[in-house]
Short mmCIF file of C-alpha atoms in Angstrom, two decimals:
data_model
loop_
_atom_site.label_atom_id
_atom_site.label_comp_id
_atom_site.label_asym_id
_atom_site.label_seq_id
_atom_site.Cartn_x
_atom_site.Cartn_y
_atom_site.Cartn_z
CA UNK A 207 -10.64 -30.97 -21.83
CA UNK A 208 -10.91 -27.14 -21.53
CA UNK A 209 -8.92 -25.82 -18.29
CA UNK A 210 -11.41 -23.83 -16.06
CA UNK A 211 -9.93 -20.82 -14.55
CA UNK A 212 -11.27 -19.86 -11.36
CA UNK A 213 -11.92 -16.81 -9.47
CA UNK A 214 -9.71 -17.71 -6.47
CA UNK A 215 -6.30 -17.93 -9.09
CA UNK A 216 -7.39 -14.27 -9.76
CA UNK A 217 -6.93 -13.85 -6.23
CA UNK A 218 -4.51 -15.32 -5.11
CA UNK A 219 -2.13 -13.37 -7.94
CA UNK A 220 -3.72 -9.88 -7.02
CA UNK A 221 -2.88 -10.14 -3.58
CA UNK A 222 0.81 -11.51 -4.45
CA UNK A 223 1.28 -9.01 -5.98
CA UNK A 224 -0.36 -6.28 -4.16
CA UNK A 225 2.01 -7.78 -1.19
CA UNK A 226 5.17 -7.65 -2.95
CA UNK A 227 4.38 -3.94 -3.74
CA UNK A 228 3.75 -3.10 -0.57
CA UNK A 229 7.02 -5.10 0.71
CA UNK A 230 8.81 -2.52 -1.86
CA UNK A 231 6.98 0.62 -0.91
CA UNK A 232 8.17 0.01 2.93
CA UNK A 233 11.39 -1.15 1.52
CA UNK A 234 12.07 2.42 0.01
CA UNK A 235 10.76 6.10 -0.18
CA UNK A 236 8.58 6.78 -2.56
CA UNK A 237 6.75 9.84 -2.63
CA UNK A 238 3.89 11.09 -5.13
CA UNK A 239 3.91 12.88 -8.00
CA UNK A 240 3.81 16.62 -8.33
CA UNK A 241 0.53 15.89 -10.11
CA UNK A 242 -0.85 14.29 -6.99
CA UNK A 243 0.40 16.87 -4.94
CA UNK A 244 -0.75 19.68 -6.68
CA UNK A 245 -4.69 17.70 -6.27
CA UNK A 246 -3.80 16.84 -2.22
CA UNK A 247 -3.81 20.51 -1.75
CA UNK A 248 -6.98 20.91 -3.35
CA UNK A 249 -8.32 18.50 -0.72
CA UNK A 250 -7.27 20.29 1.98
CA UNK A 251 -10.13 22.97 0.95
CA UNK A 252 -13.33 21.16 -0.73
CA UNK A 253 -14.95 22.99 -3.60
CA UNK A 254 -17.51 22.76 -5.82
CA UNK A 255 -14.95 23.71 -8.91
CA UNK A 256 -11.21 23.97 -8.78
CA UNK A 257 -8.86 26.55 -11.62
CA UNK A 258 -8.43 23.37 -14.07
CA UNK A 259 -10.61 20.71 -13.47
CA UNK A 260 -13.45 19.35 -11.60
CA UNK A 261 -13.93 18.59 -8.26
CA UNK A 262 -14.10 15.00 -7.84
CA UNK A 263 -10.13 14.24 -7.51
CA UNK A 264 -10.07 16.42 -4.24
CA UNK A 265 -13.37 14.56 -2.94
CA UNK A 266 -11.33 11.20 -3.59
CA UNK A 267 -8.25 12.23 -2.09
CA UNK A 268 -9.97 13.20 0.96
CA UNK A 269 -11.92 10.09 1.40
CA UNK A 270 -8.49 8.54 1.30
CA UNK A 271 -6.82 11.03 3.43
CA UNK A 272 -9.80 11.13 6.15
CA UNK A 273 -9.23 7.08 6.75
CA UNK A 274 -5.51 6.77 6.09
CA UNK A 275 -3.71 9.72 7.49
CA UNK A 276 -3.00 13.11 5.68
CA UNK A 277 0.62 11.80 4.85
CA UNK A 278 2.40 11.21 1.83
CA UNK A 279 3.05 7.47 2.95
CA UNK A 280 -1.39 7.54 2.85
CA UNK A 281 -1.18 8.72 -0.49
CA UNK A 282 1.09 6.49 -1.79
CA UNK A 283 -0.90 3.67 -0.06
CA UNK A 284 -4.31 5.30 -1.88
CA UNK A 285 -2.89 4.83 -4.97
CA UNK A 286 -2.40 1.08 -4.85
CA UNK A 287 -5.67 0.69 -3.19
CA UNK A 288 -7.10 2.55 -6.11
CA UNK A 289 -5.62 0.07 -8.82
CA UNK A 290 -6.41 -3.16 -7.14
CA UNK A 291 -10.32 -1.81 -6.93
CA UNK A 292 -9.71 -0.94 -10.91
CA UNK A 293 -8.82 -4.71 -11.14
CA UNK A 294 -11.50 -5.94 -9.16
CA UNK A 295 -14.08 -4.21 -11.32
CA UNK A 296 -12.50 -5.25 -14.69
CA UNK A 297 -12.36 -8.81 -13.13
CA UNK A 298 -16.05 -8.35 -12.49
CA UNK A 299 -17.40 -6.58 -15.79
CA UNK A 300 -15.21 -8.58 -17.56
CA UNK A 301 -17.03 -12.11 -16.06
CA UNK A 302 -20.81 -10.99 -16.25
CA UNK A 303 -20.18 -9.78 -20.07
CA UNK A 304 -18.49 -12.78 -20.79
CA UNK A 305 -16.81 -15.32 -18.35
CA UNK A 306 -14.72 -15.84 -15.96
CA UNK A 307 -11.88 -16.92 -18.11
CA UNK A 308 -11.57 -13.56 -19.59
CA UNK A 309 -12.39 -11.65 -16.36
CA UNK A 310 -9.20 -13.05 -15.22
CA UNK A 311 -6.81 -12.26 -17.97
CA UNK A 312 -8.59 -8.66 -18.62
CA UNK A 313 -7.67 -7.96 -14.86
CA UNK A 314 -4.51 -9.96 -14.91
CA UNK A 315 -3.32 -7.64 -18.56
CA UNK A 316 -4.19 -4.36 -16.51
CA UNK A 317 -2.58 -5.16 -13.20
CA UNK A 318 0.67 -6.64 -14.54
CA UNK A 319 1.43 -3.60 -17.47
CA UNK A 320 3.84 -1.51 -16.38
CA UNK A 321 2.20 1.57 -18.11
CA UNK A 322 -0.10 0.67 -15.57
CA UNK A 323 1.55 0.51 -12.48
CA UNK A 324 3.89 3.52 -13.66
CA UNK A 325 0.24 5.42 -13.60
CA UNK A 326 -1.79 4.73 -11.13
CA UNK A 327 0.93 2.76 -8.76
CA UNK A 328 1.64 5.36 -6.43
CA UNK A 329 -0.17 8.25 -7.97
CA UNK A 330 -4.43 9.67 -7.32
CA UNK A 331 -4.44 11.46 -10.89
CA UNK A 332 -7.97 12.84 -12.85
CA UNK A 333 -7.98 8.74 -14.34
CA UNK A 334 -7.70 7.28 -11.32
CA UNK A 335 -11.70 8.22 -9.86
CA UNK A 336 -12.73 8.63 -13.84
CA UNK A 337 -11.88 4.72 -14.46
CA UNK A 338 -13.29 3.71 -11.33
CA UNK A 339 -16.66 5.39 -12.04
CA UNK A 340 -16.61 4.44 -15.89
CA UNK A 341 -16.48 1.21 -15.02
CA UNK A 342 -19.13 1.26 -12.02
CA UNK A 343 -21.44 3.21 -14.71
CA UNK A 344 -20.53 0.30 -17.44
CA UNK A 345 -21.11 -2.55 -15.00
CA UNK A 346 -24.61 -1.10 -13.30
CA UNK A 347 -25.69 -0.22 -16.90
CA UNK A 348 -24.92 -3.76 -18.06
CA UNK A 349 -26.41 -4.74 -15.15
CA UNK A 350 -30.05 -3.41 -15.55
CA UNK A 351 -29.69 -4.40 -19.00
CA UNK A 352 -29.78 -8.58 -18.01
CA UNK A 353 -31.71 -8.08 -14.61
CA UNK A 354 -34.60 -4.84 -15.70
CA UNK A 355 -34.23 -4.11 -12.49
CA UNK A 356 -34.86 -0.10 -11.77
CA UNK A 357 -32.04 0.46 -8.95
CA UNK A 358 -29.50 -0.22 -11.80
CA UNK A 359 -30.66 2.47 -13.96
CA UNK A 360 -29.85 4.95 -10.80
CA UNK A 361 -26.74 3.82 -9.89
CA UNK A 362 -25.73 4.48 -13.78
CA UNK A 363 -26.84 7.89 -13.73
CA UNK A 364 -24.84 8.07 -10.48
CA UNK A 365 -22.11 6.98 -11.16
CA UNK A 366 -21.85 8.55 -14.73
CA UNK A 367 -23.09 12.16 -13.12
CA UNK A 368 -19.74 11.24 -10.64
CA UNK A 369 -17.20 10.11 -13.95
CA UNK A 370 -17.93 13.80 -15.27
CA UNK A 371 -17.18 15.63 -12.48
CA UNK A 372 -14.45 13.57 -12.66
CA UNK A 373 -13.38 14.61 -15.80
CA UNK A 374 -15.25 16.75 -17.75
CA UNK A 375 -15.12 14.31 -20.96
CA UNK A 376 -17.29 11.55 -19.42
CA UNK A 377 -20.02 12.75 -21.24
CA UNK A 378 -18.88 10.80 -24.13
CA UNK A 379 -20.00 7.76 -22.08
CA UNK A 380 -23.84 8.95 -22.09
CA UNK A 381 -23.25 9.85 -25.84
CA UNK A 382 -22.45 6.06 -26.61
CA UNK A 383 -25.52 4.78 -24.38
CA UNK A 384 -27.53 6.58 -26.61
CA UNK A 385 -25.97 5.70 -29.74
CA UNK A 386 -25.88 2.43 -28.73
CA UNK A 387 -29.61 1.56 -27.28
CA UNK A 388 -30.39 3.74 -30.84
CA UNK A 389 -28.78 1.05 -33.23
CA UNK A 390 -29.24 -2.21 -31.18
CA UNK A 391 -32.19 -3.55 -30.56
CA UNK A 392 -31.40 -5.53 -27.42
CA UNK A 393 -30.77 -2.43 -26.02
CA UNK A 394 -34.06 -0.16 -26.96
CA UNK A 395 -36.12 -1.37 -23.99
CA UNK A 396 -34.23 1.70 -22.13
CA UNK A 397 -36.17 3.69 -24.28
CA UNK A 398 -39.48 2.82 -23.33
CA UNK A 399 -38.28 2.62 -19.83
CA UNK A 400 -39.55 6.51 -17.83
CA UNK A 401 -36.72 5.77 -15.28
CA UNK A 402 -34.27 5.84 -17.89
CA UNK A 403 -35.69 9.68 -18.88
CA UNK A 404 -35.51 10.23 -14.85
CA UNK A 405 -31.69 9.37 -13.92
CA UNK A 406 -30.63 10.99 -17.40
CA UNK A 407 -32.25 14.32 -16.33
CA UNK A 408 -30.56 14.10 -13.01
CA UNK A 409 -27.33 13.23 -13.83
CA UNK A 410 -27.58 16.08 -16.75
CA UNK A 411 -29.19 18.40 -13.60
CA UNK A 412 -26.28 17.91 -11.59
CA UNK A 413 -23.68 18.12 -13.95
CA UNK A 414 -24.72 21.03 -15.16
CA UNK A 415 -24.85 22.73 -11.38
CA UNK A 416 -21.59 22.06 -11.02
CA UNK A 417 -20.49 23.29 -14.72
CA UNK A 418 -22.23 26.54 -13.56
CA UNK A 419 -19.53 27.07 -10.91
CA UNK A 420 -16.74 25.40 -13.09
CA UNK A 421 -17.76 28.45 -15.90
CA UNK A 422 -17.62 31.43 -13.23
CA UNK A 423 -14.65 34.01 -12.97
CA UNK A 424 -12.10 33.91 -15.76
CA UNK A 425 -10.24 31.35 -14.86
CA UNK A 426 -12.33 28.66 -15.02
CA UNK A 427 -11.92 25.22 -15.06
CA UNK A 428 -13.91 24.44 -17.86
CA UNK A 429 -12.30 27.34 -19.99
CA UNK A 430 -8.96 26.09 -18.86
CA UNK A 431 -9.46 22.67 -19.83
CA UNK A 432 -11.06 23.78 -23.51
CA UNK A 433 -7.99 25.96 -23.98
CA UNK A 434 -5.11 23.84 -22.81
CA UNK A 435 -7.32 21.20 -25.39
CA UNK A 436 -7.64 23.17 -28.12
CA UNK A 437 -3.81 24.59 -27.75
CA UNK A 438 -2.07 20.85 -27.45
CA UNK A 439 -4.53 20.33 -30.88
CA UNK A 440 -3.63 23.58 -32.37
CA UNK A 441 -0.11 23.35 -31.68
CA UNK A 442 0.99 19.61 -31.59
CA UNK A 443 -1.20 18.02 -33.85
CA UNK A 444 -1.63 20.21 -36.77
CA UNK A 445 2.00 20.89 -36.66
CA UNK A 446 2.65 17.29 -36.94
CA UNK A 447 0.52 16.57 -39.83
CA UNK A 448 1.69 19.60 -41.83
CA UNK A 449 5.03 18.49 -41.15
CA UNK A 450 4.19 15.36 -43.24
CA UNK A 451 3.29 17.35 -46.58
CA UNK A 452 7.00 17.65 -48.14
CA UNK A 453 7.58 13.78 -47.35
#
């Protein structure tokens, strides 16, 4: 007979966990990363664009900071909030796209890898609101998919229009809707759908506002991010593979 795993052994394992991390983070001093640091100062002065990236880490710290405390202790705390909410929703995508069996050992594999907690443990990084919103855009657009139900297709565009400003490469995520409602059938009733032309052309509206400001002055963040791209590409990558032609 097939063992049944249920949600509540998903739950009772998170919050172990979460406990005994918490029990250590008392227990000692940890502090966050420069990385986070350098973004906590950005939330000390909202903006719609910041010198290398977009704005939506500073929005997230703040949320964090308003309700927690502007400490580094709140930080710290944000961070482990943030990846038991990124376990929650692979739990949850997981179980609606296939069951709850796998929900539990998708969100089980992410919360006990230590790549994982060595990330997003006691750090608010660029990944830490793009995963969160990737996976609230995958889930709501999964979601309208099974139930046709309009709300869903807003809450994509949403949430996708909030994974960009996130990070500036969540575009690729609209890219594969199309591709995919394209080639799969199941999926072409978003094209005959008018709210699905609606929510695209306000998430692209919005997204494009903000790359306005993100393109302005020199030293922008979008012509940061392109450069620093194109340099770790120019310089690491093609390097490597040339280095492979005497072998």
């Amino acid at each position: 007979m097939e063992k049944t795993f249920k949600t509540t052994h998903f739950v009772i394992l998170t919050i172990t966990y979460y406990l005994i991390v918490c029990l250590l983070l008392l227990l000692g001093d940890y502090m966050p990363g420069n990385d986070t640091i350098y973004y906590w100062n950005w939330s000390r002065q909202l903006s719609l664009s910041y010198y290398d990236g977009p704005p939506m880490i500073a929005v997230y710290i703040k949320l964090f900071t308003s309700l927690l405390g502007n400490s580094p202790q709140a930080i710290v705390l944000s961070g482990l909030i943030s990846q038991f909410l990124l376990s929650v929703l692979i739990y949850y995508l997981s179980k609606i796209m296939f069951d709850k069996r796998v929900g539990v050992l998708a969100a089980c594999i992410f919360t006990l890898t230590p790549q994982v907690f060595a990330v997003y443990g006691f750090q608010l990084l660029y990944d830490t609101p793009a995963c969160l919103f990737a996976l609230l855009t995958l889930i709501y657009f999964y979601q309208f998919h099974i139930k046709r139900k309009t709300p869903y297709l807003y809450l994509t565009a949403i949430c996708g229009t909030c994974l960009m400003l996130s990070k500036y490469t969540g575009v690729v995520i609209f890219l594969s809707f199309v591709v995919l409602t394209i080639k799969s059938k199941a999926y072409r009733h978003f094209l005959t759908n008018v709210h699905t032309y609606v929510s695209l052309l306000f998430s692209i509206a919005v997204f494009l506002l903000f790359l306005y400001f993100g393109t302005k002055g020199p030293a922008s963040s979008l012509l940061v991010q392109t450069t620093h791209a194109f340099g770790q590409f120019s310089l690491m990558h093609i390097t490597k593979a040339l280095s492979y032609l005497g072998a």
